[in-house]
Amino acid sequence: MIRPRRSLLFMPGSNARALEKARLLPADGVILDLEDAVAPDAKETARAQIASTLAEGGFGRREVLVRINALDSPWWLDDLAMAGKAKPDGILVPKVSSVDDLAAVANRLTDIGADMSIKVWIMIETARGVLNAEHLAAQAQDEEMRLAGFVFGPNDISRETGIRMLPGRATMLPMISHCVLAARAYGLTILDGPFSDIANIEGFASECAQARDFGFDGKTLIHPSQIEACNATFTPPAAEVEQARKIIAAFALPENATRGAIQLDGRMVERLHAEIAKKTIAIADAIAAMAQPARPA
């Protein structure tokens, strides 16, 4: 099933007002956060508030993830126990560096009897995580690992490695390409990390376009003001969707049933373009469905 993931907004679990607002925002998904946005003395309160928020529901078609604390923290087991019981769509695990880290999460979810519908997402935000991206992505072949996607985390990579975050992210591009290729090789979704300079509207728009062009499915966000521009960037243009439908229709004609390439509007179009067209249409249709009222549970 194709699911739009143009925009996933981090919302601090310790902020009850923000959690309530998350149900109304036009993001494709929300990430209820127990990690960076929550102070140590507020972790327990945040955990309880997220559990209550998930129990109340009301998120419509939005995807809901819970970001737990890192595995080297004293909080992750309690976070995971809460999330496993509360049944979000997925659990986002920060600073995953190895297959052993991923296995520790998956095994714990099995131990507590968490529903298999709960998927695991991992943040690639350490040097080891980047280097091991292919090995991590390969775990998607094991259903017990529950792996659904990557979130690229440039800020923590920069902090750990000393690689500077320059405008245009030229220093990060080799790592971005590596992680995107790893995700695609094993059919995973991959989201770009957040853009921190909220006031820099042009810089944010540029980074969204760069993320789209590098193959990300969408971007994680830290402020509601970023949603509209992000959604616009990751939505296939109407002309592109129209052309995709024309390609599918052309190959569906009886005279083209066995042809590997055809002429369309003065251009040669191959069957691989038809496959790309199918994905474009599927995303466009899924985005259109997001705008429709969700059916009652």
Short mmCIF file of C-alpha atoms in Angstrom, two decimals:
data_model
loop_
_atom_site.label_atom_id
_atom_site.label_comp_id
_atom_site.label_asym_id
_atom_site.label_seq_id
_atom_site.Cartn_x
_atom_site.Cartn_y
_atom_site.Cartn_z
CA MET A 1 0.00 0.00 0.00
CA ILE A 2 1.33 3.42 -0.99
CA ARG A 3 1.18 5.92 1.83
CA PRO A 4 2.13 9.59 1.44
CA ARG A 5 4.99 10.55 3.72
CA ARG A 6 5.76 14.01 2.40
CA SER A 7 5.78 15.60 5.85
CA LEU A 8 6.18 14.04 9.30
CA LEU A 9 6.15 16.59 12.10
CA PHE A 10 7.90 16.08 15.44
CA MET A 11 5.63 16.98 18.37
CA PRO A 12 7.00 17.02 21.96
CA GLY A 13 5.28 14.45 24.13
CA SER A 14 5.57 16.70 27.15
CA ASN A 15 3.44 19.42 25.53
CA ALA A 16 -0.23 18.46 25.89
CA ARG A 17 -1.37 21.38 23.74
CA ALA A 18 0.96 20.34 20.91
CA LEU A 19 -0.31 16.76 21.05
CA GLU A 20 -3.88 18.00 20.74
CA LYS A 21 -2.94 20.23 17.82
CA ALA A 22 -1.28 17.31 16.03
CA ARG A 23 -4.70 15.92 15.15
CA LEU A 24 -5.57 18.97 13.06
CA LEU A 25 -2.39 19.78 11.15
CA PRO A 26 -2.13 18.99 7.42
CA ALA A 27 1.01 16.88 7.82
CA ASP A 28 0.96 13.35 6.40
CA GLY A 29 2.14 12.11 9.76
CA VAL A 30 3.26 13.09 13.24
CA ILE A 31 6.10 11.85 15.40
CA LEU A 32 5.20 12.02 19.08
CA ASP A 33 8.59 12.63 20.63
CA LEU A 34 10.05 11.28 23.85
CA GLU A 35 13.68 12.05 23.01
CA ASP A 36 15.26 15.40 22.11
CA ALA A 37 12.20 17.57 22.69
CA VAL A 38 11.61 16.25 26.22
CA ALA A 39 13.69 17.15 29.27
CA PRO A 40 14.90 14.26 31.50
CA ASP A 41 12.54 15.21 34.34
CA ALA A 42 9.59 15.27 31.93
CA LYS A 43 10.06 11.83 30.35
CA GLU A 44 7.52 10.07 32.55
CA THR A 45 4.89 12.75 32.03
CA ALA A 46 5.49 12.73 28.28
CA ARG A 47 5.15 8.95 28.17
CA ALA A 48 1.79 9.10 29.96
CA GLN A 49 0.52 11.93 27.75
CA ILE A 50 1.47 10.13 24.55
CA ALA A 51 -0.25 6.96 25.74
CA SER A 52 -3.41 8.95 26.51
CA THR A 53 -3.25 10.75 23.16
CA LEU A 54 -2.95 7.49 21.24
CA ALA A 55 -5.81 5.96 23.20
CA GLU A 56 -8.05 8.90 22.28
CA GLY A 57 -7.15 8.65 18.58
CA GLY A 58 -8.60 11.22 16.22
CA PHE A 59 -5.61 11.43 13.86
CA GLY A 60 -7.65 10.51 10.80
CA ARG A 61 -5.47 9.28 7.95
CA ARG A 62 -2.27 10.68 9.48
CA GLU A 63 0.48 8.22 10.25
CA VAL A 64 1.52 8.30 13.90
CA LEU A 65 4.99 7.33 15.09
CA VAL A 66 6.47 7.48 18.58
CA ARG A 67 10.14 8.35 18.88
CA ILE A 68 11.62 6.62 21.90
CA ASN A 69 14.87 7.45 23.62
CA ALA A 70 18.14 5.92 22.43
CA LEU A 71 19.19 2.47 23.49
CA ASP A 72 22.04 3.83 25.62
CA SER A 73 19.56 5.81 27.74
CA PRO A 74 17.79 4.68 30.93
CA TRP A 75 14.36 5.36 29.39
CA TRP A 76 14.08 3.30 26.22
CA LEU A 77 12.65 0.14 27.77
CA ASP A 78 9.81 2.04 29.45
CA ASP A 79 9.24 4.01 26.25
CA LEU A 80 9.03 0.82 24.22
CA ALA A 81 6.69 -0.85 26.70
CA MET A 82 4.31 2.11 26.49
CA ALA A 83 4.44 2.29 22.71
CA GLY A 84 3.99 -1.45 22.31
CA LYS A 85 0.79 -1.26 24.32
CA ALA A 86 -0.50 2.00 22.81
CA LYS A 87 -0.17 0.71 19.21
CA PRO A 88 1.02 3.64 17.10
CA ASP A 89 1.69 2.95 13.44
CA GLY A 90 5.38 2.80 14.16
CA ILE A 91 8.20 3.34 16.62
CA LEU A 92 11.13 5.56 15.63
CA VAL A 93 14.41 4.57 17.25
CA PRO A 94 17.21 7.17 17.34
CA LYS A 95 20.93 6.58 16.89
CA VAL A 96 20.70 3.03 15.56
CA SER A 97 24.22 2.01 14.57
CA SER A 98 24.14 -1.75 14.09
CA VAL A 99 21.95 -4.74 13.35
CA ASP A 100 22.31 -5.66 17.03
CA ASP A 101 20.61 -2.38 17.98
CA LEU A 102 17.71 -3.11 15.66
CA ALA A 103 17.46 -6.69 16.91
CA ALA A 104 17.34 -5.49 20.52
CA VAL A 105 14.26 -3.40 19.75
CA ALA A 106 12.56 -6.11 17.69
CA ASN A 107 13.23 -8.78 20.30
CA ARG A 108 11.87 -6.61 23.08
CA LEU A 109 8.70 -5.91 21.11
CA THR A 110 8.25 -9.65 20.65
CA ASP A 111 8.85 -10.27 24.35
CA ILE A 112 6.09 -7.84 25.37
CA GLY A 113 3.69 -9.21 22.77
CA ALA A 114 3.46 -6.02 20.72
CA ASP A 115 1.16 -6.28 17.72
CA MET A 116 3.01 -6.99 14.48
CA SER A 117 1.24 -4.04 12.87
CA ILE A 118 3.62 -1.78 14.80
CA LYS A 119 6.57 -1.10 12.51
CA VAL A 120 10.07 -0.02 13.43
CA TRP A 121 11.74 3.04 11.92
CA ILE A 122 15.37 3.85 12.59
CA MET A 123 17.32 7.08 12.54
CA ILE A 124 20.60 6.95 10.68
CA GLU A 125 22.49 9.64 12.57
CA THR A 126 25.82 8.14 13.63
CA ALA A 127 28.99 7.38 11.70
CA ARG A 128 28.49 3.66 12.27
CA GLY A 129 24.86 3.93 11.24
CA VAL A 130 25.83 5.45 7.89
CA LEU A 131 28.57 2.86 7.33
CA ASN A 132 26.15 0.03 8.22
CA ALA A 133 23.17 1.42 6.28
CA GLU A 134 23.11 -1.45 3.78
CA HIS A 135 23.33 -4.12 6.50
CA LEU A 136 20.56 -2.39 8.42
CA ALA A 137 18.34 -2.04 5.36
CA ALA A 138 18.79 -5.74 4.56
CA GLN A 139 16.96 -6.57 7.80
CA ALA A 140 13.74 -5.56 6.04
CA GLN A 141 13.83 -9.09 4.58
CA ASP A 142 13.16 -10.46 8.08
CA GLU A 143 9.55 -9.77 9.10
CA GLU A 144 10.41 -10.20 12.76
CA MET A 145 12.60 -7.09 12.56
CA ARG A 146 9.51 -5.01 11.57
CA LEU A 147 11.75 -2.54 9.69
CA ALA A 148 9.79 -0.02 7.61
CA GLY A 149 12.08 2.91 6.98
CA PHE A 150 15.04 5.18 7.63
CA VAL A 151 15.16 8.76 8.84
CA PHE A 152 18.43 10.47 7.91
CA GLY A 153 19.76 12.60 10.78
CA PRO A 154 22.37 15.09 9.55
CA ASN A 155 22.55 17.17 12.73
CA ASP A 156 23.74 14.33 14.95
CA ILE A 157 26.09 13.08 12.24
CA SER A 158 27.62 16.54 12.11
CA ARG A 159 27.96 16.68 15.88
CA GLU A 160 29.63 13.27 16.10
CA THR A 161 31.95 13.54 13.11
CA GLY A 162 32.80 17.23 12.95
CA ILE A 163 31.54 17.37 9.36
CA ARG A 164 30.10 20.84 8.98
CA MET A 165 26.53 21.49 7.94
CA LEU A 166 27.10 23.97 5.14
CA PRO A 167 24.39 25.61 3.01
CA GLY A 168 23.47 23.14 0.29
CA ARG A 169 24.80 20.25 2.41
CA ALA A 170 27.64 19.53 -0.01
CA THR A 171 29.58 17.83 2.79
CA MET A 172 26.66 15.47 3.44
CA LEU A 173 25.75 14.46 -0.09
CA PRO A 174 27.87 11.28 -0.28
CA MET A 175 26.25 10.02 2.94
CA ILE A 176 22.78 10.98 1.73
CA SER A 177 23.27 9.06 -1.51
CA HIS A 178 24.62 6.05 0.36
CA CYS A 179 21.64 5.89 2.70
CA VAL A 180 19.09 6.44 -0.08
CA LEU A 181 20.64 3.64 -2.15
CA ALA A 182 20.64 1.30 0.84
CA ALA A 183 16.98 2.01 1.54
CA ARG A 184 15.92 1.58 -2.07
CA ALA A 185 17.87 -1.66 -2.47
CA TYR A 186 15.59 -3.26 0.13
CA GLY A 187 12.31 -1.44 -0.54
CA LEU A 188 12.38 0.88 2.46
CA THR A 189 10.95 4.36 2.81
CA ILE A 190 13.52 7.04 3.62
CA LEU A 191 12.83 10.48 5.06
CA ASP A 192 15.15 13.45 5.26
CA GLY A 193 16.03 15.02 8.59
CA PRO A 194 14.70 18.35 9.85
CA PHE A 195 15.76 21.84 8.82
CA SER A 196 16.43 23.80 12.00
CA ASP A 197 16.48 27.41 10.79
CA ILE A 198 12.74 27.98 10.91
CA ALA A 199 12.99 31.63 9.82
CA ASN A 200 14.97 30.76 6.67
CA ILE A 201 12.06 30.09 4.32
CA GLU A 202 14.15 30.05 1.15
CA GLY A 203 16.74 27.74 2.69
CA PHE A 204 14.02 25.33 3.77
CA ALA A 205 12.41 25.30 0.32
CA SER A 206 15.80 24.65 -1.26
CA GLU A 207 16.54 21.76 1.09
CA CYS A 208 13.11 20.20 0.44
CA ALA A 209 13.76 20.32 -3.31
CA GLN A 210 17.21 18.82 -2.81
CA ALA A 211 15.76 16.01 -0.69
CA ARG A 212 13.12 15.27 -3.34
CA ASP A 213 15.72 15.21 -6.09
CA PHE A 214 17.98 12.89 -4.10
CA GLY A 215 15.16 10.39 -3.78
CA PHE A 216 13.77 10.95 -0.29
CA ASP A 217 10.06 10.17 0.14
CA GLY A 218 9.55 13.18 2.36
CA LYS A 219 11.01 15.20 5.20
CA THR A 220 10.74 15.33 8.97
CA LEU A 221 9.77 18.74 10.33
CA ILE A 222 10.11 20.63 13.60
CA HIS A 223 7.52 23.38 13.13
CA PRO A 224 3.98 23.48 11.69
CA SER A 225 4.91 26.45 9.50
CA GLN A 226 7.05 24.09 7.41
CA ILE A 227 4.23 21.71 6.45
CA GLU A 228 2.69 23.53 3.50
CA ALA A 229 5.95 24.12 1.61
CA CYS A 230 7.12 20.58 2.30
CA ASN A 231 3.88 19.03 1.05
CA ALA A 232 3.99 21.15 -2.09
CA THR A 233 7.54 20.08 -2.91
CA PHE A 234 6.88 16.36 -2.49
CA THR A 235 3.53 16.37 -4.32
CA PRO A 236 3.86 15.31 -7.98
CA PRO A 237 2.93 18.27 -10.22
CA ALA A 238 -0.41 17.98 -12.01
CA ALA A 239 1.30 17.98 -15.42
CA GLU A 240 3.54 15.11 -14.34
CA VAL A 241 0.55 13.09 -13.14
CA GLU A 242 -1.33 13.78 -16.38
CA GLN A 243 1.66 12.62 -18.42
CA ALA A 244 1.94 9.50 -16.27
CA ARG A 245 -1.70 8.63 -16.98
CA LYS A 246 -1.11 9.11 -20.71
CA ILE A 247 1.86 6.72 -20.60
CA ILE A 248 -0.17 4.04 -18.81
CA ALA A 249 -3.06 4.46 -21.22
CA ALA A 250 -0.77 4.23 -24.24
CA PHE A 251 0.82 0.97 -23.11
CA ALA A 252 -2.64 -0.43 -22.37
CA LEU A 253 -3.65 -0.18 -26.02
CA PRO A 254 -3.88 -3.62 -27.70
CA GLU A 255 -1.35 -2.67 -30.39
CA ASN A 256 1.24 -1.86 -27.70
CA ALA A 257 0.70 -4.91 -25.51
CA THR A 258 3.96 -6.61 -26.51
CA ARG A 259 6.05 -3.55 -27.28
CA GLY A 260 8.93 -2.51 -25.07
CA ALA A 261 9.00 1.06 -26.35
CA ILE A 262 6.50 3.34 -28.07
CA GLN A 263 6.31 6.87 -29.42
CA LEU A 264 4.21 9.28 -27.39
CA ASP A 265 3.96 13.00 -28.10
CA GLY A 266 7.08 12.82 -30.24
CA ARG A 267 9.20 11.04 -27.62
CA MET A 268 10.30 7.46 -27.16
CA VAL A 269 8.80 5.96 -24.01
CA GLU A 270 9.96 2.63 -22.61
CA ARG A 271 8.21 0.23 -20.27
CA LEU A 272 10.44 1.36 -17.43
CA HIS A 273 8.76 4.77 -17.81
CA ALA A 274 5.42 3.02 -17.38
CA GLU A 275 6.62 1.61 -14.06
CA ILE A 276 7.70 5.07 -12.94
CA ALA A 277 4.33 6.41 -14.11
CA LYS A 278 2.48 3.84 -11.98
CA LYS A 279 4.35 5.01 -8.88
CA THR A 280 3.62 8.66 -9.67
CA ILE A 281 -0.09 7.95 -10.07
CA ALA A 282 -0.20 5.86 -6.91
CA ILE A 283 1.37 8.65 -4.86
CA ALA A 284 -0.91 11.28 -6.41
CA ASP A 285 -3.99 9.17 -5.70
CA ALA A 286 -2.86 8.50 -2.14
CA ILE A 287 -2.32 12.22 -1.55
CA ALA A 288 -5.79 12.94 -2.90
CA ALA A 289 -7.21 10.32 -0.54
CA MET A 290 -5.50 12.05 2.41
CA ALA A 291 -7.69 15.08 1.76
CA GLN A 292 -10.87 13.01 2.11
CA PRO A 293 -12.52 12.52 5.51
CA ALA A 294 -11.41 9.29 7.17
CA ARG A 295 -14.01 6.61 7.63
CA PRO A 296 -15.17 6.02 11.20
CA ALA A 297 -13.26 3.26 12.96
#
